[in-house]
Structures are given as C-alpha cells and as structure tokens.
PDB file of N, CA and C in Angstrom:
ATOM      1  N   MET A   1     -42.025  17.336-189.640  1.00  0.00           N
ATOM      2  CA  MET A   1     -41.978  16.972-188.059  1.00  0.00           C
ATOM      3  C   MET A   1     -40.704  17.304-187.489  1.00  0.00           C
ATOM      4  N   GLU A   2     -41.038  18.012-186.097  1.00  0.00           N
ATOM      5  CA  GLU A   2     -40.108  19.083-185.910  1.00  0.00           C
ATOM      6  C   GLU A   2     -39.686  18.388-184.414  1.00  0.00           C
ATOM      7  N   SER A   3     -38.701  18.147-183.665  1.00  0.00           N
ATOM      8  CA  SER A   3     -37.592  17.585-182.841  1.00  0.00           C
ATOM      9  C   SER A   3     -37.682  18.740-182.161  1.00  0.00           C
ATOM     10  N   GLU A   4     -37.298  18.072-180.844  1.00  0.00           N
ATOM     11  CA  GLU A   4     -36.473  18.890-179.520  1.00  0.00           C
ATOM     12  C   GLU A   4     -35.539  20.243-179.863  1.00  0.00           C
ATOM     13  N   CYS A   5     -35.367  21.182-179.240  1.00  0.00           N
ATOM     14  CA  CYS A   5     -34.759  22.307-179.748  1.00  0.00           C
ATOM     15  C   CYS A   5     -33.340  21.800-179.032  1.00  0.00           C
ATOM     16  N   PHE A   6     -32.284  22.362-179.851  1.00  0.00           N
ATOM     17  CA  PHE A   6     -30.700  21.941-179.669  1.00  0.00           C
ATOM     18  C   PHE A   6     -29.566  22.704-180.236  1.00  0.00           C
ATOM     19  N   GLY A   7     -28.665  23.223-179.723  1.00  0.00           N
ATOM     20  CA  GLY A   7     -27.732  24.220-179.905  1.00  0.00           C
ATOM     21  C   GLY A   7     -26.585  23.705-180.896  1.00  0.00           C
ATOM     22  N   PHE A   8     -25.791  24.244-181.596  1.00  0.00           N
ATOM     23  CA  PHE A   8     -25.340  24.337-182.992  1.00  0.00           C
ATOM     24  C   PHE A   8     -24.563  22.726-183.342  1.00  0.00           C
ATOM     25  N   GLY A   9     -23.784  23.280-182.040  1.00  0.00           N
ATOM     26  CA  GLY A   9     -22.774  22.185-182.507  1.00  0.00           C
ATOM     27  C   GLY A   9     -23.392  20.597-182.742  1.00  0.00           C
ATOM     28  N   GLU A  10     -24.649  20.567-181.785  1.00  0.00           N
ATOM     29  CA  GLU A  10     -24.909  19.545-182.630  1.00  0.00           C
ATOM     30  C   GLU A  10     -25.964  19.156-183.340  1.00  0.00           C
ATOM     31  N   ALA A  11     -26.524  20.726-184.238  1.00  0.00           N
ATOM     32  CA  ALA A  11     -26.316  20.886-185.828  1.00  0.00           C
ATOM     33  C   ALA A  11     -25.747  20.280-186.330  1.00  0.00           C
ATOM     34  N   ILE A  12     -24.502  21.280-186.292  1.00  0.00           N
ATOM     35  CA  ILE A  12     -23.189  20.332-187.326  1.00  0.00           C
ATOM     36  C   ILE A  12     -23.124  19.007-187.427  1.00  0.00           C
ATOM     37  N   GLU A  13     -23.417  18.476-185.748  1.00  0.00           N
ATOM     38  CA  GLU A  13     -23.313  16.855-186.037  1.00  0.00           C
ATOM     39  C   GLU A  13     -24.267  15.976-186.997  1.00  0.00           C
ATOM     40  N   MET A  14     -25.605  16.746-186.741  1.00  0.00           N
ATOM     41  CA  MET A  14     -26.676  16.090-187.174  1.00  0.00           C
ATOM     42  C   MET A  14     -26.358  16.403-189.088  1.00  0.00           C
ATOM     43  N   LEU A  15     -25.633  17.143-189.600  1.00  0.00           N
ATOM     44  CA  LEU A  15     -25.715  18.057-190.995  1.00  0.00           C
ATOM     45  C   LEU A  15     -24.714  16.939-191.575  1.00  0.00           C
ATOM     46  N   ASN A  16     -23.579  16.657-190.559  1.00  0.00           N
ATOM     47  CA  ASN A  16     -22.481  15.336-190.810  1.00  0.00           C
ATOM     48  C   ASN A  16     -23.119  13.620-191.077  1.00  0.00           C
ATOM     49  N   CYS A  17     -24.544  13.745-190.431  1.00  0.00           N
ATOM     50  CA  CYS A  17     -24.906  12.944-190.758  1.00  0.00           C
ATOM     51  C   CYS A  17     -25.831  12.651-191.636  1.00  0.00           C
ATOM     52  N   GLY A  18     -25.992  13.401-192.561  1.00  0.00           N
ATOM     53  CA  GLY A  18     -27.072  13.220-193.831  1.00  0.00           C
ATOM     54  C   GLY A  18     -28.722  14.229-192.837  1.00  0.00           C
ATOM     55  N   GLU A  19     -28.728  14.246-191.865  1.00  0.00           N
ATOM     56  CA  GLU A  19     -29.544  15.070-191.978  1.00  0.00           C
ATOM     57  C   GLU A  19     -29.905  16.796-192.441  1.00  0.00           C
ATOM     58  N   ARG A  20     -31.477  17.250-192.006  1.00  0.00           N
ATOM     59  CA  ARG A  20     -31.811  18.355-192.604  1.00  0.00           C
ATOM     60  C   ARG A  20     -32.344  19.124-190.939  1.00  0.00           C
ATOM     61  N   VAL A  21     -31.381  20.561-191.067  1.00  0.00           N
ATOM     62  CA  VAL A  21     -31.902  21.323-190.067  1.00  0.00           C
ATOM     63  C   VAL A  21     -32.248  22.595-189.984  1.00  0.00           C
ATOM     64  N   ALA A  22     -33.358  23.135-188.953  1.00  0.00           N
ATOM     65  CA  ALA A  22     -33.404  24.386-189.282  1.00  0.00           C
ATOM     66  C   ALA A  22     -33.341  25.433-187.721  1.00  0.00           C
ATOM     67  N   ARG A  23     -33.117  26.433-187.660  1.00  0.00           N
ATOM     68  CA  ARG A  23     -33.745  27.099-186.531  1.00  0.00           C
ATOM     69  C   ARG A  23     -35.278  27.358-186.422  1.00  0.00           C
ATOM     70  N   ALA A  24     -35.431  27.180-184.670  1.00  0.00           N
ATOM     71  CA  ALA A  24     -37.235  27.344-184.827  1.00  0.00           C
ATOM     72  C   ALA A  24     -37.733  28.531-185.068  1.00  0.00           C
ATOM     73  N   GLY A  25     -36.799  30.053-184.740  1.00  0.00           N
ATOM     74  CA  GLY A  25     -36.935  30.919-184.653  1.00  0.00           C
ATOM     75  C   GLY A  25     -37.110  31.788-186.150  1.00  0.00           C
ATOM     76  N   TRP A  26     -36.755  30.552-187.237  1.00  0.00           N
ATOM     77  CA  TRP A  26     -36.474  31.440-188.121  1.00  0.00           C
ATOM     78  C   TRP A  26     -37.962  31.699-188.869  1.00  0.00           C
ATOM     79  N   ASN A  27     -38.025  32.637-189.518  1.00  0.00           N
ATOM     80  CA  ASN A  27     -39.440  33.196-189.765  1.00  0.00           C
ATOM     81  C   ASN A  27     -40.004  32.311-191.609  1.00  0.00           C
ATOM     82  N   GLY A  28     -39.401  32.447-192.400  1.00  0.00           N
ATOM     83  CA  GLY A  28     -39.495  31.586-193.356  1.00  0.00           C
ATOM     84  C   GLY A  28     -39.964  30.781-193.826  1.00  0.00           C
ATOM     85  N   LYS A  29     -41.161  30.237-194.212  1.00  0.00           N
ATOM     86  CA  LYS A  29     -41.682  28.748-193.931  1.00  0.00           C
ATOM     87  C   LYS A  29     -41.386  27.887-195.226  1.00  0.00           C
ATOM     88  N   GLY A  30     -40.440  26.786-194.409  1.00  0.00           N
ATOM     89  CA  GLY A  30     -39.774  25.275-195.635  1.00  0.00           C
ATOM     90  C   GLY A  30     -37.929  26.059-195.746  1.00  0.00           C
ATOM     91  N   MET A  31     -37.362  26.472-195.121  1.00  0.00           N
ATOM     92  CA  MET A  31     -36.393  26.599-194.842  1.00  0.00           C
ATOM     93  C   MET A  31     -35.675  25.791-193.793  1.00  0.00           C
ATOM     94  N   PHE A  32     -34.628  25.012-194.307  1.00  0.00           N
ATOM     95  CA  PHE A  32     -33.716  23.887-193.793  1.00  0.00           C
ATOM     96  C   PHE A  32     -32.488  24.133-194.964  1.00  0.00           C
ATOM     97  N   LEU A  33     -31.115  24.017-193.194  1.00  0.00           N
ATOM     98  CA  LEU A  33     -29.751  23.623-193.703  1.00  0.00           C
ATOM     99  C   LEU A  33     -29.619  22.293-194.308  1.00  0.00           C
ATOM    100  N   PHE A  34     -29.047  21.587-195.546  1.00  0.00           N
ATOM    101  CA  PHE A  34     -28.656  20.468-195.515  1.00  0.00           C
ATOM    102  C   PHE A  34     -26.357  20.018-195.386  1.00  0.00           C
ATOM    103  N   MET A  35     -26.062  19.708-196.514  1.00  0.00           N
ATOM    104  CA  MET A  35     -25.013  19.228-196.825  1.00  0.00           C
ATOM    105  C   MET A  35     -24.962  19.293-197.914  1.00  0.00           C
ATOM    106  N   VAL A  36     -23.833  20.031-198.417  1.00  0.00           N
ATOM    107  CA  VAL A  36     -23.472  18.852-199.855  1.00  0.00           C
ATOM    108  C   VAL A  36     -22.161  18.411-199.920  1.00  0.00           C
ATOM    109  N   GLU A  37     -22.341  17.722-200.353  1.00  0.00           N
ATOM    110  CA  GLU A  37     -21.165  16.497-200.067  1.00  0.00           C
ATOM    111  C   GLU A  37     -20.776  16.511-201.525  1.00  0.00           C
ATOM    112  N   VAL A  38     -20.596  16.107-202.186  1.00  0.00           N
ATOM    113  CA  VAL A  38     -20.468  15.953-203.547  1.00  0.00           C
ATOM    114  C   VAL A  38     -21.277  16.131-204.634  1.00  0.00           C
ATOM    115  N   TRP A  39     -19.843  17.258-205.110  1.00  0.00           N
ATOM    116  CA  TRP A  39     -20.370  18.525-206.348  1.00  0.00           C
ATOM    117  C   TRP A  39     -19.318  18.680-206.985  1.00  0.00           C
ATOM    118  N   GLY A  40     -19.161  19.717-208.074  1.00  0.00           N
ATOM    119  CA  GLY A  40     -17.702  19.978-208.121  1.00  0.00           C
ATOM    120  C   GLY A  40     -18.252  20.894-209.827  1.00  0.00           C
ATOM    121  N   TYR A  41     -17.204  21.734-210.109  1.00  0.00           N
ATOM    122  CA  TYR A  41     -17.289  22.273-211.265  1.00  0.00           C
ATOM    123  C   TYR A  41     -16.643  21.995-212.641  1.00  0.00           C
ATOM    124  N   GLY A  42     -16.891  21.468-213.565  1.00  0.00           N
ATOM    125  CA  GLY A  42     -17.110  21.033-214.827  1.00  0.00           C
ATOM    126  C   GLY A  42     -16.058  20.777-215.684  1.00  0.00           C
ATOM    127  N   GLY A  43     -16.801  23.116-216.101  1.00  0.00           N
ATOM    128  CA  GLY A  43     -16.077  23.176-217.130  1.00  0.00           C
ATOM    129  C   GLY A  43     -14.598  22.922-217.823  1.00  0.00           C
ATOM    130  N   ASP A  44     -13.995  24.310-217.891  1.00  0.00           N
ATOM    131  CA  ASP A  44     -12.782  23.499-218.919  1.00  0.00           C
ATOM    132  C   ASP A  44     -11.972  23.428-217.657  1.00  0.00           C
ATOM    133  N   MET A  45     -11.885  23.772-216.498  1.00  0.00           N
ATOM    134  CA  MET A  45     -10.821  22.921-215.301  1.00  0.00           C
ATOM    135  C   MET A  45     -11.500  21.819-214.470  1.00  0.00           C
ATOM    136  N   ALA A  46     -11.671  20.970-214.906  1.00  0.00           N
ATOM    137  CA  ALA A  46     -12.565  19.808-214.081  1.00  0.00           C
ATOM    138  C   ALA A  46     -11.642  20.152-212.443  1.00  0.00           C
ATOM    139  N   LEU A  47     -12.633  20.956-211.437  1.00  0.00           N
ATOM    140  CA  LEU A  47     -12.541  21.398-210.658  1.00  0.00           C
ATOM    141  C   LEU A  47     -13.499  20.361-209.266  1.00  0.00           C
ATOM    142  N   PRO A  48     -12.497  19.510-208.121  1.00  0.00           N
ATOM    143  CA  PRO A  48     -13.386  19.257-207.172  1.00  0.00           C
ATOM    144  C   PRO A  48     -13.632  20.294-206.074  1.00  0.00           C
ATOM    145  N   CYS A  49     -14.826  19.899-205.688  1.00  0.00           N
ATOM    146  CA  CYS A  49     -15.425  21.083-204.459  1.00  0.00           C
ATOM    147  C   CYS A  49     -15.334  20.676-203.063  1.00  0.00           C
ATOM    148  N   LEU A  50     -14.859  21.400-202.251  1.00  0.00           N
ATOM    149  CA  LEU A  50     -14.942  20.590-200.654  1.00  0.00           C
ATOM    150  C   LEU A  50     -16.139  20.252-200.180  1.00  0.00           C
ATOM    151  N   PRO A  51     -16.868  20.157-198.999  1.00  0.00           N
ATOM    152  CA  PRO A  51     -18.241  20.066-198.878  1.00  0.00           C
ATOM    153  C   PRO A  51     -18.862  21.077-197.933  1.00  0.00           C
ATOM    154  N   PHE A  52     -19.885  21.612-198.367  1.00  0.00           N
ATOM    155  CA  PHE A  52     -20.365  22.694-197.779  1.00  0.00           C
ATOM    156  C   PHE A  52     -21.991  22.918-197.015  1.00  0.00           C
ATOM    157  N   ILE A  53     -22.340  23.754-196.413  1.00  0.00           N
ATOM    158  CA  ILE A  53     -23.666  23.814-195.780  1.00  0.00           C
ATOM    159  C   ILE A  53     -24.720  24.708-196.817  1.00  0.00           C
ATOM    160  N   ALA A  54     -25.579  24.351-197.050  1.00  0.00           N
ATOM    161  CA  ALA A  54     -26.387  24.635-198.366  1.00  0.00           C
ATOM    162  C   ALA A  54     -27.622  25.263-197.139  1.00  0.00           C
ATOM    163  N   MET A  55     -28.561  26.472-197.670  1.00  0.00           N
ATOM    164  CA  MET A  55     -29.997  26.598-196.846  1.00  0.00           C
ATOM    165  C   MET A  55     -30.742  26.354-198.259  1.00  0.00           C
ATOM    166  N   LYS A  56     -31.868  25.783-197.895  1.00  0.00           N
ATOM    167  CA  LYS A  56     -32.995  25.836-198.799  1.00  0.00           C
ATOM    168  C   LYS A  56     -33.663  27.040-198.651  1.00  0.00           C
ATOM    169  N   THR A  57     -34.083  27.621-200.049  1.00  0.00           N
ATOM    170  CA  THR A  57     -34.950  29.287-199.190  1.00  0.00           C
ATOM    171  C   THR A  57     -35.958  28.836-198.879  1.00  0.00           C
ATOM    172  N   ALA A  58     -37.067  29.604-198.464  1.00  0.00           N
ATOM    173  CA  ALA A  58     -38.631  30.195-198.499  1.00  0.00           C
ATOM    174  C   ALA A  58     -39.382  30.213-199.793  1.00  0.00           C
ATOM    175  N   ASP A  59     -38.200  30.646-201.153  1.00  0.00           N
ATOM    176  CA  ASP A  59     -38.776  30.546-201.798  1.00  0.00           C
ATOM    177  C   ASP A  59     -37.420  29.630-202.907  1.00  0.00           C
ATOM    178  N   ASN A  60     -37.701  28.323-202.297  1.00  0.00           N
ATOM    179  CA  ASN A  60     -37.549  27.238-203.122  1.00  0.00           C
ATOM    180  C   ASN A  60     -36.427  27.342-204.039  1.00  0.00           C
ATOM    181  N   LYS A  61     -35.300  28.121-203.552  1.00  0.00           N
ATOM    182  CA  LYS A  61     -33.754  28.105-204.084  1.00  0.00           C
ATOM    183  C   LYS A  61     -33.224  26.850-203.550  1.00  0.00           C
ATOM    184  N   VAL A  62     -31.586  27.580-203.349  1.00  0.00           N
ATOM    185  CA  VAL A  62     -30.303  26.615-202.350  1.00  0.00           C
ATOM    186  C   VAL A  62     -29.524  27.816-202.634  1.00  0.00           C
ATOM    187  N   VAL A  63     -29.045  27.973-201.706  1.00  0.00           N
ATOM    188  CA  VAL A  63     -27.900  29.252-201.764  1.00  0.00           C
ATOM    189  C   VAL A  63     -27.051  28.379-200.649  1.00  0.00           C
ATOM    190  N   PRO A  64     -25.642  28.920-200.560  1.00  0.00           N
ATOM    191  CA  PRO A  64     -25.010  28.418-199.853  1.00  0.00           C
ATOM    192  C   PRO A  64     -25.088  29.409-198.327  1.00  0.00           C
ATOM    193  N   TRP A  65     -24.445  28.726-197.268  1.00  0.00           N
ATOM    194  CA  TRP A  65     -24.791  29.547-196.139  1.00  0.00           C
ATOM    195  C   TRP A  65     -23.531  29.382-195.108  1.00  0.00           C
ATOM    196  N   LEU A  66     -23.860  30.580-194.236  1.00  0.00           N
ATOM    197  CA  LEU A  66     -23.075  30.810-193.540  1.00  0.00           C
ATOM    198  C   LEU A  66     -23.517  30.823-192.172  1.00  0.00           C
ATOM    199  N   ALA A  67     -23.296  30.890-190.979  1.00  0.00           N
ATOM    200  CA  ALA A  67     -23.923  30.756-189.823  1.00  0.00           C
ATOM    201  C   ALA A  67     -23.352  32.161-189.270  1.00  0.00           C
ATOM    202  N   SER A  68     -24.410  33.057-188.175  1.00  0.00           N
ATOM    203  CA  SER A  68     -24.091  34.794-187.832  1.00  0.00           C
ATOM    204  C   SER A  68     -23.417  34.066-186.443  1.00  0.00           C
ATOM    205  N   GLN A  69     -23.395  34.918-185.718  1.00  0.00           N
ATOM    206  CA  GLN A  69     -23.028  34.513-184.198  1.00  0.00           C
ATOM    207  C   GLN A  69     -24.221  34.289-183.682  1.00  0.00           C
ATOM    208  N   THR A  70     -25.575  34.862-183.981  1.00  0.00           N
ATOM    209  CA  THR A  70     -26.997  34.580-184.162  1.00  0.00           C
ATOM    210  C   THR A  70     -27.035  33.183-183.696  1.00  0.00           C
ATOM    211  N   ASP A  71     -26.672  32.002-184.806  1.00  0.00           N
ATOM    212  CA  ASP A  71     -26.793  31.121-185.200  1.00  0.00           C
ATOM    213  C   ASP A  71     -26.232  29.870-184.137  1.00  0.00           C
ATOM    214  N   VAL A  72     -24.722  30.332-183.995  1.00  0.00           N
ATOM    215  CA  VAL A  72     -23.920  29.889-183.708  1.00  0.00           C
ATOM    216  C   VAL A  72     -24.076  29.457-182.087  1.00  0.00           C
ATOM    217  N   LEU A  73     -24.597  31.211-181.966  1.00  0.00           N
ATOM    218  CA  LEU A  73     -25.049  30.619-180.273  1.00  0.00           C
ATOM    219  C   LEU A  73     -26.842  29.886-180.052  1.00  0.00           C
ATOM    220  N   ALA A  74     -27.483  30.153-180.482  1.00  0.00           N
ATOM    221  CA  ALA A  74     -28.834  29.328-180.275  1.00  0.00           C
ATOM    222  C   ALA A  74     -28.961  27.888-179.657  1.00  0.00           C
ATOM    223  N   LYS A  75     -30.209  28.565-179.143  1.00  0.00           N
ATOM    224  CA  LYS A  75     -29.812  27.001-178.805  1.00  0.00           C
ATOM    225  C   LYS A  75     -31.746  26.256-179.033  1.00  0.00           C
ATOM    226  N   ASP A  76     -32.240  26.706-180.669  1.00  0.00           N
ATOM    227  CA  ASP A  76     -32.980  25.987-181.025  1.00  0.00           C
ATOM    228  C   ASP A  76     -33.336  25.771-182.261  1.00  0.00           C
ATOM    229  N   TRP A  77     -32.010  25.111-182.206  1.00  0.00           N
ATOM    230  CA  TRP A  77     -31.957  24.023-183.323  1.00  0.00           C
ATOM    231  C   TRP A  77     -32.784  22.891-183.315  1.00  0.00           C
ATOM    232  N   VAL A  78     -33.579  22.915-184.743  1.00  0.00           N
ATOM    233  CA  VAL A  78     -34.328  21.264-184.684  1.00  0.00           C
ATOM    234  C   VAL A  78     -34.363  20.663-185.676  1.00  0.00           C
ATOM    235  N   LEU A  79     -34.520  18.807-185.863  1.00  0.00           N
ATOM    236  CA  LEU A  79     -34.341  18.433-186.952  1.00  0.00           C
ATOM    237  C   LEU A  79     -35.600  18.686-187.586  1.00  0.00           C
ATOM    238  N   THR A  80     -35.227  18.351-189.478  1.00  0.00           N
ATOM    239  CA  THR A  80     -36.194  18.425-189.878  1.00  0.00           C
ATOM    240  C   THR A  80     -36.310  17.467-190.717  1.00  0.00           C
ATOM    241  N   SER A  81     -38.293  17.662-191.841  1.00  0.00           N
ATOM    242  CA  SER A  81     -38.280  15.714-192.663  1.00  0.00           C
ATOM    243  C   SER A  81     -38.538  16.416-193.202  1.00  0.00           C
TER     244      SER A  81
END
C-alpha cells in the first residue's frame, strides 16, 4: 500500500522513524529505502558503524544508497509497506 507523495525532507524524517520509503517514479518493482542503525564490523577489529540509508533492490539485494540531485528535489516520495 502506498501513500500520498511528499518531498525528500519528509522522506528522511520517515526513515528516521523506522519507515520505508520509495520514489513513485522508480521503475524497479519492490525497491525501497530503509535506515540501518545497528550494524558493526566484527573481524579482528570490532568497529561500530554509524547509521546509513540502504536500498532493497529490484533483485532482492541490499546496498548502501546515496541520493542524487534528482532524488533530493523530487516530490514523488511515498511511504511503502
């Protein structure tokens, strides 16, 4: 279920509240963004990691995500379920 469209600032607020968001204009089916807050590198050096935004891709993988200028200026962000 998708909601009304909103801007990037609201999308960031929703990510910080644990919600998942996507662009209505994205062509990939099932793609969305979410916040990763608890994660760490455990190898020989235990390193804590800062929160980051990740994307669930159309082929069911997770990658770190970085906004483009188009994403930042877009008004077609939606809440996803």
